PDB file of C-alpha atoms in Angstrom:
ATOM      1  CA  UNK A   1      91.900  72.859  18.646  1.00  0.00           C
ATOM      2  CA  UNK A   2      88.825  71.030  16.858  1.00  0.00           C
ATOM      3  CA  UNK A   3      85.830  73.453  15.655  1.00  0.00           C
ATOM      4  CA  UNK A   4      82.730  71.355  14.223  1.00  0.00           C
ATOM      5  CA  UNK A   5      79.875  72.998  12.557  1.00  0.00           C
ATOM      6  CA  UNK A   6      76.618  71.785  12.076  1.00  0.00           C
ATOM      7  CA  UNK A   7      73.910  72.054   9.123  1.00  0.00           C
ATOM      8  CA  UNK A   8      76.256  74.157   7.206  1.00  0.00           C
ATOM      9  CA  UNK A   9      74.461  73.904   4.254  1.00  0.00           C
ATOM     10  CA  UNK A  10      76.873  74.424   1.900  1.00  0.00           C
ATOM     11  CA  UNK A  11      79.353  72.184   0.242  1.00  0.00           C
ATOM     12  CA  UNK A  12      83.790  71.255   1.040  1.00  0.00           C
ATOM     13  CA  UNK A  13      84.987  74.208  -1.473  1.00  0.00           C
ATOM     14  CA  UNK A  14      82.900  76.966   0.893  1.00  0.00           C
ATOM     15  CA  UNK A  15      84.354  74.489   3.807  1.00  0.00           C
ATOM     16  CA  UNK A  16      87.930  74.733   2.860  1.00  0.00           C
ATOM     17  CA  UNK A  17      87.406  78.898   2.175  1.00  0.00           C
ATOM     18  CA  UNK A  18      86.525  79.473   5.676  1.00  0.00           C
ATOM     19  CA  UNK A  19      89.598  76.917   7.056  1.00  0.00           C
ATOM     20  CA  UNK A  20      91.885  78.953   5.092  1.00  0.00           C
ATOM     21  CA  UNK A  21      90.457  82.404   6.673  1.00  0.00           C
ATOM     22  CA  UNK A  22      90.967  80.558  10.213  1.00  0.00           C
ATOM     23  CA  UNK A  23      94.208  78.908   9.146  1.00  0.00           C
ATOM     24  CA  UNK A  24      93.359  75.851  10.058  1.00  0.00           C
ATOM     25  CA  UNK A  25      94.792  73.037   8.241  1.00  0.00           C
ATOM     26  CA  UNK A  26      92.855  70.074   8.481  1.00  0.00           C
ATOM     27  CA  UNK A  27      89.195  69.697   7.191  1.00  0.00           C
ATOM     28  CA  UNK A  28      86.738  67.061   6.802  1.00  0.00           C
ATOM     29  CA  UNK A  29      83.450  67.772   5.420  1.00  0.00           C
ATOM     30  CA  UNK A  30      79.810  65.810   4.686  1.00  0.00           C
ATOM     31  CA  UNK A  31      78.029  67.623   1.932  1.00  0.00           C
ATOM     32  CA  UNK A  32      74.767  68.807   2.667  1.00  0.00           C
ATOM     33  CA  UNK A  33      71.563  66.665   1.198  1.00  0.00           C
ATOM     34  CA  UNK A  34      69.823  69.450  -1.129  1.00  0.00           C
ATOM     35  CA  UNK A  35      69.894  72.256   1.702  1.00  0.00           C
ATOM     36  CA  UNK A  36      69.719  70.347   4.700  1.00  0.00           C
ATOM     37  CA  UNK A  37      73.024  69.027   6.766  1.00  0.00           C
ATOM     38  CA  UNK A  38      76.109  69.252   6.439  1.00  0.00           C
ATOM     39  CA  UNK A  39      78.782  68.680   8.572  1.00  0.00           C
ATOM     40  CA  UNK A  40      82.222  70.575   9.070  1.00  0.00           C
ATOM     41  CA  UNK A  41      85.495  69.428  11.203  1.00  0.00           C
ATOM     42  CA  UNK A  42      88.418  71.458  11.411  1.00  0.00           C
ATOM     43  CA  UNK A  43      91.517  71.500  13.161  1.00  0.00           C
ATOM     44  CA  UNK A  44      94.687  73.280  13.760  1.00  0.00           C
ATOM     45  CA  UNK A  45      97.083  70.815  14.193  1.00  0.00           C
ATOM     46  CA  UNK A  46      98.654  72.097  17.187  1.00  0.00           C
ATOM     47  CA  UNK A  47      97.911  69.448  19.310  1.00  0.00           C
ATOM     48  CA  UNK A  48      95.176  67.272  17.632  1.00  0.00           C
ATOM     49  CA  UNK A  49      94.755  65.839  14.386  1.00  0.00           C
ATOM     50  CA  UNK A  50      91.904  63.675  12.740  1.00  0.00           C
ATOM     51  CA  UNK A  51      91.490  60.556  10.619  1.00  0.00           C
ATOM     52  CA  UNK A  52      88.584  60.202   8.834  1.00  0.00           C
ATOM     53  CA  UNK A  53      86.817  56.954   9.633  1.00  0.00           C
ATOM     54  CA  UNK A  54      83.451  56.660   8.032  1.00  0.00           C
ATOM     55  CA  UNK A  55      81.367  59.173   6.660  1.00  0.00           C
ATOM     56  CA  UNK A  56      77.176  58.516   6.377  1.00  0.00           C
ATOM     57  CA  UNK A  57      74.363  60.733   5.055  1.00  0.00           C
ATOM     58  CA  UNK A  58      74.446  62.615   8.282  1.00  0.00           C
ATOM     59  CA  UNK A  59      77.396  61.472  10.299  1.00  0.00           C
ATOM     60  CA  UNK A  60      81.033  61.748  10.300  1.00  0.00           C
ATOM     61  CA  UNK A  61      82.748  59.355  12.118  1.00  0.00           C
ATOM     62  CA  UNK A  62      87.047  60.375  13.197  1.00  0.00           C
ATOM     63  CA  UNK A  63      89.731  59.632  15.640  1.00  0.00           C
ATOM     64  CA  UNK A  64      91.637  62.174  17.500  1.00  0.00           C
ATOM     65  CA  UNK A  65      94.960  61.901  17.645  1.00  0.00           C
ATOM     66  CA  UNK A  66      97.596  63.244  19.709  1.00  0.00           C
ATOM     67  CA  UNK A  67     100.470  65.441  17.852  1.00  0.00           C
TER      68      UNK A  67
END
């Protein structure tokens, strides 16, 4: 499973906190700009995982893939 979160305002260590609390154990993050944005991707691993493509101000850009 794949949970995204949106204008998160905070940064990857607050990010990684609340992965651990869900147990997932994949994360890719885009920090904030001041205290707007932000961008969170998690996932389990069960049956998808990511690879981070390209990251922007505002955008994350990943593949899926199959486990």
């Amino acid at each position: 499973m794949v949970v995204i979160i949106t204008e998160t305002r905070l940064g990857s260590a607050e990010a990684h906190q609340l992965a651990n609390r869900l147990r997932y154990r994949q994360v890719i993050s885009q920090e904030p700009t001041g205290y707007c944005g932000g961008i969170w991707v998690f996932s389990d691993l069960r049956n998808l995982s990511m690879q981070h493509i390209f990251h922007g101000d505002n955008e994350i850009e990943i593949n899926l893939l199959r486990v």
